CSV table of C-alpha atoms in Angstrom, one decimal:
chain,number,residue,atom,x,y,z
A,1167,MET,CA,107.8,85.8,75.1
A,1168,SER,CA,106.3,85.9,71.6
A,1169,GLU,CA,103.7,83.4,70.7
A,1170,GLY,CA,105.3,82.6,67.4
A,1171,PRO,CA,108.4,80.5,66.6
A,1172,ILE,CA,111.2,80.9,69.2
A,1173,ILE,CA,113.7,80.9,66.2
A,1174,ASP,CA,112.5,82.5,63.0
A,1175,VAL,CA,114.9,82.8,60.0
A,1176,ARG,CA,113.4,84.7,57.0
A,1177,GLY,CA,115.1,85.0,53.6
A,1178,VAL,CA,118.7,84.8,55.0
A,1179,TRP,CA,121.7,85.3,52.9
A,1180,LYS,CA,125.3,85.0,54.0
A,1181,ARG,CA,128.1,86.2,51.6
A,1182,PHE,CA,131.7,86.1,52.2
A,1183,GLY,CA,132.9,88.5,49.5
A,1184,ALA,CA,131.7,87.1,46.1
A,1185,THR,CA,131.1,83.7,47.7
A,1186,GLU,CA,127.2,83.0,48.6
A,1187,VAL,CA,127.2,80.4,51.6
A,1188,LEU,CA,123.5,80.9,52.5
A,1189,LYS,CA,120.9,81.5,49.7
A,1190,GLY,CA,117.6,82.7,51.0
A,1191,ILE,CA,117.1,80.6,54.1
A,1192,ASP,CA,113.6,80.3,55.7
A,1193,LEU,CA,113.5,78.3,58.8
A,1194,SER,CA,111.1,78.4,61.9
A,1195,ILE,CA,111.7,76.5,65.2
A,1196,ASN,CA,109.0,76.4,67.9
A,1197,LYS,CA,109.6,76.2,71.6
A,1198,SER,CA,110.7,72.7,72.8
A,1199,ASP,CA,111.4,71.6,69.2
A,1200,VAL,CA,114.6,69.8,68.2
A,1201,THR,CA,115.8,70.5,64.7
A,1202,CYS,CA,118.8,68.7,63.3
A,1203,ILE,CA,120.4,70.3,60.4
A,1204,ILE,CA,122.2,67.8,58.1
A,1205,GLY,CA,124.0,68.0,54.8
A,1206,PRO,CA,127.5,67.7,53.1
A,1207,SER,CA,130.6,69.6,54.1
A,1208,GLY,CA,130.5,73.1,52.8
A,1209,SER,CA,126.7,73.3,52.5
A,1210,GLY,CA,126.3,76.2,55.0
A,1211,LYS,CA,125.0,74.3,58.1
A,1212,SER,CA,127.6,75.7,60.5
A,1213,THR,CA,127.3,79.2,59.0
A,1214,LEU,CA,123.5,79.1,59.5
A,1215,LEU,CA,123.9,78.1,63.1
A,1216,ARG,CA,126.6,81.1,63.6
A,1217,CYS,CA,124.2,83.4,62.0
A,1218,ILE,CA,121.4,82.4,64.3
A,1219,ALA,CA,123.6,83.2,67.3
A,1220,PHE,CA,124.9,86.3,65.6
A,1221,LEU,CA,128.5,84.9,65.6
A,1222,GLU,CA,128.5,85.8,61.9
A,1223,GLU,CA,126.6,88.8,60.7
A,1224,TYR,CA,124.1,87.8,57.9
A,1225,SER,CA,124.1,89.6,54.8
A,1226,GLU,CA,120.4,89.9,54.0
A,1227,GLY,CA,117.3,88.8,55.6
A,1228,GLU,CA,116.0,88.7,59.1
A,1229,ILE,CA,116.4,86.6,62.1
A,1230,TYR,CA,114.1,86.6,65.0
A,1231,ILE,CA,114.9,85.2,68.4
A,1232,GLU,CA,112.0,84.8,70.8
A,1233,GLY,CA,110.1,87.6,68.5
A,1234,GLU,CA,113.1,90.1,68.6
A,1235,LEU,CA,115.0,91.1,65.6
A,1236,LEU,CA,118.5,89.9,66.1
A,1237,GLY,CA,121.5,92.1,65.0
A,1238,PHE,CA,119.6,94.9,63.3
A,1239,ALA,CA,117.0,97.7,63.6
A,1240,GLN,CA,114.5,98.4,60.8
A,1241,GLU,CA,114.2,102.2,60.2
A,1242,GLY,CA,112.7,103.8,57.1
A,1243,GLY,CA,112.6,100.6,55.2
A,1244,LYS,CA,116.4,100.0,55.7
A,1245,ARG,CA,118.1,98.0,58.3
A,1246,ARG,CA,120.7,99.4,60.7
A,1247,ARG,CA,123.4,97.4,62.6
A,1248,VAL,CA,122.6,97.7,66.5
A,1249,SER,CA,125.0,98.0,69.3
A,1250,GLU,CA,126.9,94.8,70.6
A,1251,ALA,CA,125.0,95.5,73.9
A,1252,GLU,CA,121.7,95.2,71.9
A,1253,VAL,CA,123.0,92.1,70.3
A,1254,ALA,CA,123.8,90.5,73.6
A,1255,ARG,CA,120.4,91.5,75.0
A,1256,VAL,CA,118.5,89.7,72.2
A,1257,ARG,CA,120.5,86.4,72.3
A,1258,ARG,CA,120.9,86.4,76.1
A,1259,ASN,CA,118.8,83.3,76.1
A,1260,VAL,CA,120.8,81.5,73.5
A,1261,GLY,CA,123.5,78.8,74.5
A,1262,PHE,CA,126.0,77.7,71.9
A,1263,VAL,CA,128.2,74.7,72.1
A,1264,PHE,CA,131.1,74.4,69.6
A,1265,GLN,CA,132.8,71.7,67.6
A,1266,GLN,CA,136.0,72.3,69.7
A,1267,PHE,CA,135.6,72.4,73.3
A,1268,ASN,CA,136.9,75.9,74.0
A,1269,LEU,CA,137.7,75.4,77.6
A,1270,TRP,CA,140.3,77.5,79.5
A,1271,PRO,CA,143.2,75.0,80.2
A,1272,HIS,CA,144.2,76.6,83.5
A,1273,MET,CA,140.7,76.5,85.0
A,1274,THR,CA,139.2,73.3,86.3
A,1275,ALA,CA,136.0,71.9,85.2
A,1276,LEU,CA,134.0,73.8,87.8
A,1277,GLU,CA,135.8,77.1,87.2
A,1278,ASN,CA,135.4,76.8,83.5
A,1279,VAL,CA,131.4,76.4,84.1
A,1280,ALA,CA,131.6,79.1,86.9
A,1281,ALA,CA,133.6,81.8,85.2
A,1282,PRO,CA,131.1,83.0,82.5
A,1283,LEU,CA,128.3,83.3,85.4
A,1284,ARG,CA,130.7,85.6,87.3
A,1285,LEU,CA,132.2,87.6,84.3
A,1286,ALA,CA,128.9,87.8,82.0
A,1287,ARG,CA,126.2,87.8,84.7
A,1288,GLY,CA,127.9,89.3,87.6
A,1289,ILE,CA,127.0,86.4,89.9
A,1290,ALA,CA,129.0,86.2,93.2
A,1291,GLY,CA,131.6,83.5,93.4
A,1292,ASP,CA,130.1,81.2,95.9
A,1293,GLU,CA,126.6,81.2,94.1
A,1294,ALA,CA,128.4,81.0,90.7
A,1295,ALA,CA,130.1,77.9,91.9
A,1296,ARG,CA,126.9,76.2,93.4
A,1297,ARG,CA,125.2,76.9,90.0
A,1298,ALA,CA,128.4,75.3,88.2
A,1299,GLY,CA,128.3,72.3,90.4
A,1300,ALA,CA,124.7,71.6,89.7
A,1301,MET,CA,125.4,71.6,86.0
A,1302,LEU,CA,128.1,69.5,86.2
A,1303,GLU,CA,126.1,66.9,88.2
A,1304,LYS,CA,123.4,67.3,85.3
A,1305,VAL,CA,125.8,66.2,82.7
A,1306,GLY,CA,127.3,63.4,85.0
A,1307,LEU,CA,130.6,65.2,85.9
A,1308,SER,CA,130.2,66.2,89.5
A,1309,ALA,CA,133.0,63.7,90.4
A,1310,ARG,CA,135.4,65.6,87.9
A,1311,ALA,CA,134.7,69.2,89.1
A,1312,GLY,CA,138.3,69.6,90.1
A,1313,ALA,CA,139.8,68.2,87.0
A,1314,TYR,CA,141.7,70.2,84.5
A,1315,PRO,CA,140.7,69.9,80.9
A,1316,SER,CA,144.0,68.1,80.1
A,1317,GLN,CA,142.9,65.4,82.7
A,1318,LEU,CA,139.5,65.0,81.0
A,1319,SER,CA,138.6,62.9,77.8
A,1320,GLY,CA,137.3,64.6,74.9
A,1321,GLY,CA,133.7,63.5,75.8
A,1322,GLN,CA,134.2,65.0,79.2
A,1323,GLN,CA,135.3,68.1,77.8
A,1324,GLN,CA,132.5,68.4,75.6
A,1325,ARG,CA,130.0,67.6,78.6
A,1326,VAL,CA,131.8,70.6,80.4
A,1327,GLY,CA,131.1,72.7,77.5
A,1328,ILE,CA,127.5,71.9,77.5
A,1329,ALA,CA,127.3,72.5,81.4
A,1330,ARG,CA,129.0,75.9,80.8
A,1331,ALA,CA,126.3,76.7,78.2
A,1332,LEU,CA,123.4,75.5,80.4
A,1333,ALA,CA,124.6,77.4,83.6
A,1334,MET,CA,123.5,80.6,81.7
A,1335,GLU,CA,119.9,79.3,81.9
A,1336,PRO,CA,119.2,79.5,78.0
A,1337,HIS,CA,115.8,79.0,76.6
A,1338,ILE,CA,117.5,77.8,73.1
A,1339,MET,CA,120.6,75.4,72.8
A,1340,LEU,CA,122.7,75.6,69.3
A,1341,PHE,CA,125.1,72.6,68.9
A,1342,ASP,CA,127.5,72.8,66.0
A,1343,GLU,CA,128.7,69.3,65.3
A,1344,PRO,CA,129.2,68.6,69.0
A,1345,THR,CA,130.7,65.2,68.5
A,1346,SER,CA,132.7,65.8,65.4
A,1347,ALA,CA,136.2,66.2,67.3
A,1348,LEU,CA,135.3,63.0,69.6
A,1349,ASP,CA,136.6,59.3,69.2
A,1350,PRO,CA,134.0,57.2,68.3
A,1351,GLU,CA,133.6,55.5,71.5
A,1352,LEU,CA,133.2,58.9,73.4
A,1353,VAL,CA,130.4,60.1,71.0
A,1354,GLY,CA,127.3,58.3,72.9
A,1355,GLU,CA,128.0,60.1,76.3
A,1356,VAL,CA,127.7,63.4,74.6
A,1357,LEU,CA,124.5,62.5,72.7
A,1358,GLN,CA,122.9,61.1,75.9
A,1359,VAL,CA,123.2,64.4,77.6
A,1360,MET,CA,121.5,66.0,74.4
A,1361,ARG,CA,118.7,63.3,74.6
A,1362,ASP,CA,118.1,64.2,78.1
A,1363,LEU,CA,117.8,67.8,77.4
A,1364,ALA,CA,115.4,67.2,74.5
A,1365,GLY,CA,113.5,65.2,76.8
A,1366,GLU,CA,113.1,68.0,79.2
A,1367,GLY,CA,111.7,70.2,76.5
A,1368,MET,CA,114.9,72.4,75.7
A,1369,THR,CA,114.6,74.0,72.2
A,1370,MET,CA,117.6,72.7,70.3
A,1371,ALA,CA,119.0,73.3,66.8
A,1372,VAL,CA,121.7,70.7,66.1
A,1373,VAL,CA,124.3,70.7,63.2
A,1374,THR,CA,125.1,67.0,63.1
A,1375,HIS,CA,126.4,64.1,60.9
A,1376,GLU,CA,125.0,61.6,63.8
A,1377,MET,CA,122.1,60.5,61.6
A,1378,GLY,CA,120.9,57.9,64.1
A,1379,PHE,CA,120.3,60.8,66.8
A,1380,ALA,CA,118.6,62.9,64.1
A,1381,ALA,CA,116.2,60.0,63.3
A,1382,GLN,CA,115.5,59.3,67.1
A,1383,VAL,CA,115.4,62.8,68.6
A,1384,ALA,CA,114.6,65.4,66.0
A,1385,ASP,CA,111.2,66.9,65.6
A,1386,THR,CA,112.3,68.4,62.4
A,1387,VAL,CA,115.2,67.4,60.0
A,1388,VAL,CA,116.5,70.0,57.7
A,1389,PHE,CA,119.0,68.9,54.7
A,1390,LEU,CA,121.0,71.9,53.4
A,1391,ASP,CA,122.9,71.6,50.1
A,1392,HIS,CA,124.8,74.4,48.5
A,1393,GLY,CA,123.5,76.9,50.8
A,1394,ARG,CA,119.8,76.1,50.4
A,1395,ILE,CA,117.3,74.1,52.2
A,1396,ALA,CA,116.8,71.1,49.7
A,1397,ALA,CA,114.5,69.0,52.0
A,1398,SER,CA,112.8,69.6,55.4
A,1399,GLY,CA,110.3,67.5,57.3
A,1400,SER,CA,110.0,64.9,60.1
A,1401,PRO,CA,112.5,62.2,60.5
A,1402,GLU,CA,110.2,59.8,58.8
A,1403,GLU,CA,109.6,62.0,55.9
A,1404,VAL,CA,113.3,63.2,55.1
A,1405,PHE,CA,114.9,59.8,55.9
A,1406,ARG,CA,112.4,57.4,54.2
A,1407,ARG,CA,110.0,59.4,52.1
A,1408,ASP,CA,111.7,62.5,50.4
A,1409,PRO,CA,112.5,61.6,46.6
A,1410,ASN,CA,115.2,64.4,46.3
A,1411,PRO,CA,117.9,62.5,44.5
A,1412,ARG,CA,120.6,64.7,46.3
A,1413,LEU,CA,119.4,63.8,49.6
A,1414,ARG,CA,119.3,60.1,48.8
A,1415,GLN,CA,122.8,60.2,47.7
A,1416,PHE,CA,123.9,61.9,50.9
A,1417,LEU,CA,121.9,59.6,53.0
A,1418,GLN,CA,123.4,56.5,51.4
A,1419,ASN,CA,126.8,57.3,52.9
A,1420,TYR,CA,125.1,56.8,56.2
A,1421,PHE,CA,122.4,54.4,56.1
A,1422,ASP,CA,121.6,51.2,54.6
A,1423,ARG,CA,119.0,52.0,51.9
A,1424,ASN,CA,116.9,49.0,52.7
A,1425,VAL,CA,116.4,50.1,56.1
A,1426,PHE,CA,116.2,53.9,56.0
A,1427,TRP,CA,115.0,54.5,52.4
A,1428,GLN,CA,111.4,53.7,51.4
A,1429,SER,CA,110.9,53.1,47.9
A,1430,GLU,CA,107.8,53.9,46.0
A,1431,GLU,CA,107.1,50.2,45.8
A,1432,GLY,CA,107.4,49.9,49.6
A,1433,ALA,CA,105.4,52.9,50.3
A,1434,ALA,CA,102.6,51.6,48.1
A,1435,SER,CA,102.4,48.0,49.6
């Protein structure tokens, strides 16, 4: 494994036709760090995460996963798109949790977790079921292993989605607004699983609107605005000290200014 950042995004642009969604993103994430990506709707947060997983092909720049260039090869100063097999090899240690749960409705929770192990990793049925059961226990759902998605709450379905990603034994977990589709009372159970993963040293990049989670768990908070990184730093730096007026305006939608924004007068006292 590379001694450098486990995720290294260098000058990445993403265009959809004439629309520039990402505009020269530079972002490094070290092993065991939690990076929370925040920003208004349409700022490019989910697109950035999908580029890191190569679910979207970035238009320009470079993304390295554990020291290996993702999606392209450099030849004679030009980049060449590599095969899907090579893409899969480089991102083999990356797990992705989507906004929607994306569970197979005709499979039980256990089967939803075990199926990728059988299909993508070629693991035998009994061993796949054993691993799936262990992952469901990890997210607190061992008692619901035989339930179908329609019999589970939204929070439980998302925890099955997390278990499915964890079963592949990733080194990196990417979360794309994992609580956005949940009723408010179900958000906490998903965030607790994520807190536990962070405590275990899992490298995580999380697109989120849960500012309390970002403030408590993140090592680094990145604020995206109009496809650019407008602010980046520790939660203390971003939430309380960064003077960027656009960031302050955004945060006032979530936090009481007197608690989460440290004015110049407060900082000086």
